[in-house]
PDB file of C-alpha atoms in Angstrom:
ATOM      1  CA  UNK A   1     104.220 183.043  47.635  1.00  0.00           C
ATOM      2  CA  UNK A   2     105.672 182.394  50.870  1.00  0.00           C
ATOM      3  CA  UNK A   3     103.522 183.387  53.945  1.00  0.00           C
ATOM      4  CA  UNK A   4     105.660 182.160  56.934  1.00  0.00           C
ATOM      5  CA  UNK A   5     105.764 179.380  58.850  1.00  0.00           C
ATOM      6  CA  UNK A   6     103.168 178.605  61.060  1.00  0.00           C
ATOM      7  CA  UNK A   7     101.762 176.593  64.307  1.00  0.00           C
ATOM      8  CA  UNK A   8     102.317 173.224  62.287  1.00  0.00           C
ATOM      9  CA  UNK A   9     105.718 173.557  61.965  1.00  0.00           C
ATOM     10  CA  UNK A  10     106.129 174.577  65.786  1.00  0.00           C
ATOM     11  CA  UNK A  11     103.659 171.351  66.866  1.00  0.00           C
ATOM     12  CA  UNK A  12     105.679 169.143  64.066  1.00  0.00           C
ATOM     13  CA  UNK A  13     109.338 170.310  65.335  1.00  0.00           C
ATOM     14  CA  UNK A  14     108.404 169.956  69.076  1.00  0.00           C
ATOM     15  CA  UNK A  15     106.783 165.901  67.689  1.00  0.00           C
ATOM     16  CA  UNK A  16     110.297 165.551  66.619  1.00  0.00           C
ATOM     17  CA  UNK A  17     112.136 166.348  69.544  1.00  0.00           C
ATOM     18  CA  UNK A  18     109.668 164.615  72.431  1.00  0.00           C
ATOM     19  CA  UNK A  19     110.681 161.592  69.653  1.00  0.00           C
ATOM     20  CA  UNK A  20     113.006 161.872  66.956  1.00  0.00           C
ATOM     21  CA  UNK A  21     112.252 158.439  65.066  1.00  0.00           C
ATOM     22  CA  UNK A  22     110.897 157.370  61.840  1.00  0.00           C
ATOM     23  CA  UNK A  23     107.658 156.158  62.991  1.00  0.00           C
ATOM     24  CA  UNK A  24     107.173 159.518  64.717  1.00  0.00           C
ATOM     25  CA  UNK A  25     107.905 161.055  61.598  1.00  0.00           C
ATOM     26  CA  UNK A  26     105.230 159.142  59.569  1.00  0.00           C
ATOM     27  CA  UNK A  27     102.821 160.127  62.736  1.00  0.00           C
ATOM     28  CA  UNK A  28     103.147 163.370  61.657  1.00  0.00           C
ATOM     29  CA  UNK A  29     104.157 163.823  58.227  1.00  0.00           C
ATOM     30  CA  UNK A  30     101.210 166.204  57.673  1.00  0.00           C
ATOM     31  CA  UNK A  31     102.286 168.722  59.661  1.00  0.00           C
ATOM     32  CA  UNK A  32     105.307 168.567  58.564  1.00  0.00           C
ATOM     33  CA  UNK A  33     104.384 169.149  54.757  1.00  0.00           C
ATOM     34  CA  UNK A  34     101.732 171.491  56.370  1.00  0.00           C
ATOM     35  CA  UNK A  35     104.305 173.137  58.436  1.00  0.00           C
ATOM     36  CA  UNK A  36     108.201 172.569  56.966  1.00  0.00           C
ATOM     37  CA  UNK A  37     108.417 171.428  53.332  1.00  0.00           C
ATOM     38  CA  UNK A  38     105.423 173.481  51.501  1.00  0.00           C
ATOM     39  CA  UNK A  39     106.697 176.939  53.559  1.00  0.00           C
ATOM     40  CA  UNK A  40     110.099 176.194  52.627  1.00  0.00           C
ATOM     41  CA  UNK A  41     109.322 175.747  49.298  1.00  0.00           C
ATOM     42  CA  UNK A  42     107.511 178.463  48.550  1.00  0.00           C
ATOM     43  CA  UNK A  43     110.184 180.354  50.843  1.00  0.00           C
ATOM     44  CA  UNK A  44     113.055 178.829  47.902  1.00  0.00           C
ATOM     45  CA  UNK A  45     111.428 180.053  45.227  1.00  0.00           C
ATOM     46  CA  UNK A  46     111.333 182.907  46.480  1.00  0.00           C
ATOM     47  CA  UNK A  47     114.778 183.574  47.391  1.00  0.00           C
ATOM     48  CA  UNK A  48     115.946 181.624  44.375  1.00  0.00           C
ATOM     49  CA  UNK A  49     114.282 184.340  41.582  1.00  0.00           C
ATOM     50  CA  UNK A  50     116.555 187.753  44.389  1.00  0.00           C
ATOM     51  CA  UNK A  51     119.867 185.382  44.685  1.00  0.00           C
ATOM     52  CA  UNK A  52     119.449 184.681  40.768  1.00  0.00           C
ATOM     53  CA  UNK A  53     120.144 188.161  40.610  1.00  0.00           C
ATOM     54  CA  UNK A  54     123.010 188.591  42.423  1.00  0.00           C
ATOM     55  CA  UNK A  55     125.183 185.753  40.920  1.00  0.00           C
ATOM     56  CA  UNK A  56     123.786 183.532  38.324  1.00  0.00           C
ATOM     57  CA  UNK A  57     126.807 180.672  39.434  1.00  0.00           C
ATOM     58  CA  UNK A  58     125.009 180.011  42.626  1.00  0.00           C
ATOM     59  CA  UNK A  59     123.806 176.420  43.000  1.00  0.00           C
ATOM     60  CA  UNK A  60     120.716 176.482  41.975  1.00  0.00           C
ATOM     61  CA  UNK A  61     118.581 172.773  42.294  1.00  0.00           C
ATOM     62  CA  UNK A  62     116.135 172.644  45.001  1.00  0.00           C
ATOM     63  CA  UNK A  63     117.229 168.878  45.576  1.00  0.00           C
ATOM     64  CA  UNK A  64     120.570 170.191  46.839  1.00  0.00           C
ATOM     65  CA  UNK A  65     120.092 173.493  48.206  1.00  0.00           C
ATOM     66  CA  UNK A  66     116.610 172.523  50.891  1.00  0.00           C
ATOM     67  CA  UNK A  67     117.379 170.448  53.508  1.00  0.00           C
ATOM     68  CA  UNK A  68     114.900 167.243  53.889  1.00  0.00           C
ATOM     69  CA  UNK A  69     113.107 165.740  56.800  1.00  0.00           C
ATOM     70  CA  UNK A  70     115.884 162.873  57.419  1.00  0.00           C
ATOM     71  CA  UNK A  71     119.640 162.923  58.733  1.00  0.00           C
ATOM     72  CA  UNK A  72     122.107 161.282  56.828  1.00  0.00           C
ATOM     73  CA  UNK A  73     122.298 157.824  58.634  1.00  0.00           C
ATOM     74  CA  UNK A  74     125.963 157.405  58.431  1.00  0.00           C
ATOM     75  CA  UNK A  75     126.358 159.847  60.895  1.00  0.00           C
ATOM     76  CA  UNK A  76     122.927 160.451  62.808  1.00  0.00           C
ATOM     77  CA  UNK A  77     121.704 156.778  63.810  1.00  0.00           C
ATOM     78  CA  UNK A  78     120.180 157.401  66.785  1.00  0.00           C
ATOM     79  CA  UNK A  79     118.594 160.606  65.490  1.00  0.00           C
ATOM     80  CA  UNK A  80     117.336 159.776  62.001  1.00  0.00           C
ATOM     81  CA  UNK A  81     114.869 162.843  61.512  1.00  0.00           C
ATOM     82  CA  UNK A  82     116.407 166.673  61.345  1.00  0.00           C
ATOM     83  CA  UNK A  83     115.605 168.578  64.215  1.00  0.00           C
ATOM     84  CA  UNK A  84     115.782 171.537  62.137  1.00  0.00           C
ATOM     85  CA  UNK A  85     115.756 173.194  58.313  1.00  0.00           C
ATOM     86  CA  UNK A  86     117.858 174.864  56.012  1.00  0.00           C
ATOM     87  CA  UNK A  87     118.121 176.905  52.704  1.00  0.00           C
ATOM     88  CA  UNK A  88     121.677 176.653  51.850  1.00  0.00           C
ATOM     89  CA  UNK A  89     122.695 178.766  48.079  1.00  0.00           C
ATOM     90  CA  UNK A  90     126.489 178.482  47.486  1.00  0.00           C
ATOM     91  CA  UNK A  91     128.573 178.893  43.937  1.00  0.00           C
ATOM     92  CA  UNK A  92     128.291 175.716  41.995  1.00  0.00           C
ATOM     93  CA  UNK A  93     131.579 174.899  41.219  1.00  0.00           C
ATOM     94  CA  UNK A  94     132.228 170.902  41.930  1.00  0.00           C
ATOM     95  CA  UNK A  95     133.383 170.756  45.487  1.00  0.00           C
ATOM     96  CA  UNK A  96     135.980 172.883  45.073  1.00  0.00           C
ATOM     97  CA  UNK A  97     136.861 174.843  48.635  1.00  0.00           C
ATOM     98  CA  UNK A  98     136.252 178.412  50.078  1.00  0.00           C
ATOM     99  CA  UNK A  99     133.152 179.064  47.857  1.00  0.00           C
ATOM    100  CA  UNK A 100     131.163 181.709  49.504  1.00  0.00           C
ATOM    101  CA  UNK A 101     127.235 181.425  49.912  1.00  0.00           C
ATOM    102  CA  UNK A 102     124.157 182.279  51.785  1.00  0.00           C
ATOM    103  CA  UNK A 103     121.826 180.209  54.327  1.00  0.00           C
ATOM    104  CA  UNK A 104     119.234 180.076  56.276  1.00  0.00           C
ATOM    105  CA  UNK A 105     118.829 177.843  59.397  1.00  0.00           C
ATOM    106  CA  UNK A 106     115.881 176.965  61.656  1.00  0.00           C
ATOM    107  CA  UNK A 107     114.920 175.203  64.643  1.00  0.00           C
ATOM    108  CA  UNK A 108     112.618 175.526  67.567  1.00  0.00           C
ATOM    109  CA  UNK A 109     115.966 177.361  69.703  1.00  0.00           C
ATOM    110  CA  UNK A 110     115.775 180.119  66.726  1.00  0.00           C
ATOM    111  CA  UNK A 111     117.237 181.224  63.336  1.00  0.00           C
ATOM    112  CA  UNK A 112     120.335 182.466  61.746  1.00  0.00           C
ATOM    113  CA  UNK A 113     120.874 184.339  58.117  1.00  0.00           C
ATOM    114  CA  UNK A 114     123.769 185.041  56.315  1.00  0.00           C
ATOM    115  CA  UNK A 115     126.656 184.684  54.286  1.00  0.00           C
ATOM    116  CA  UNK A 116     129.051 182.168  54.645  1.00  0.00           C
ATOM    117  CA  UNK A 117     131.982 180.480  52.872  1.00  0.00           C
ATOM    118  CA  UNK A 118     131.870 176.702  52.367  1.00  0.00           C
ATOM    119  CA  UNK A 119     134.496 174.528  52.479  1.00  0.00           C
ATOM    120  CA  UNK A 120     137.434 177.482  53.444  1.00  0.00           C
ATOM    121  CA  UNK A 121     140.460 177.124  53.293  1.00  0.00           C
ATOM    122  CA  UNK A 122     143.054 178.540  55.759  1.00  0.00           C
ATOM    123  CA  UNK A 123     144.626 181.113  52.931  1.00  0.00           C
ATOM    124  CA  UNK A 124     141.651 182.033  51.607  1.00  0.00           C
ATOM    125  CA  UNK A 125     140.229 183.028  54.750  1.00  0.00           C
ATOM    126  CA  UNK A 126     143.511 185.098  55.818  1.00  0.00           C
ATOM    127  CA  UNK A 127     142.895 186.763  52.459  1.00  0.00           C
ATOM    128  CA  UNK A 128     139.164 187.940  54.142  1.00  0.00           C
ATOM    129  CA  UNK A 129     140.743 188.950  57.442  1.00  0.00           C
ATOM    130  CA  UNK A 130     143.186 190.668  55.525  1.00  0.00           C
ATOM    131  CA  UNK A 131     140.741 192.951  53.402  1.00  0.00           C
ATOM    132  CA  UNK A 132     138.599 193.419  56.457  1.00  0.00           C
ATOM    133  CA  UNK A 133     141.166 194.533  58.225  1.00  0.00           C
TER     134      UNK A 133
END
């Protein structure tokens, strides 16, 4: 059952930023699975059994839908560890575009929740502005 995060994963983020490398990581890799990947777990599973609910289509592996501790190194070489977390459930549907979803991101600057569309496409979102309207 997810309980929050907690001092670790303040002391493990803050780690990360005085020195965002892998060694650093490894320096503190307990705080982060004290502070970052157990909460966010539990925090998945959690979220996973209400937004199972709502649409049964929503991507649905762990793998793909919590972030991890490194940054893809094609594009982040100099910083190689995530200065930050996500939760990220969108509609499964093989990369197709403007699939809506919801998310959850963290850092030490703050948090943001919501609902979001991946991948839009320029009709599809005149189509929302539309209705909205």
């Amino acid at each position: 059952m997810f309980q929050g995060f907690n001092e670790s994963t303040i002391k493990y983020f803050e780690a990360i930023r005085q020195e965002n490398s892998k060694s650093n990581y490894k320096a503190n890799e307990s705080l982060y699975f004290e502070g970052v990947k157990e909460p966010l777990e539990e925090l998945y599973y959690e979220l996973f059994n209400y937004f199972g609910t709502v649409d049964s289509q929503l991507l649905s592996s762990k793998r793909r839908c919590v972030s991890s501790a490194y940054n893809d190194a094609r594009f982040s070489r100099e910083e190689p560890v995530k200065e930050y977390f996500y939760i990220r459930f969108k509609l499964d549907k093989g990369g197709k575009k403007s699939m809506p979803g919801f998310f959850l991101d963290a850092s030490l600057d703050g948090y943001r929740y919501g609902m979001s569309i991946y991948k839009p496409e320029s009709k599809d979102m005149e189509k929302i502005r539309e209705y909205f309207l």
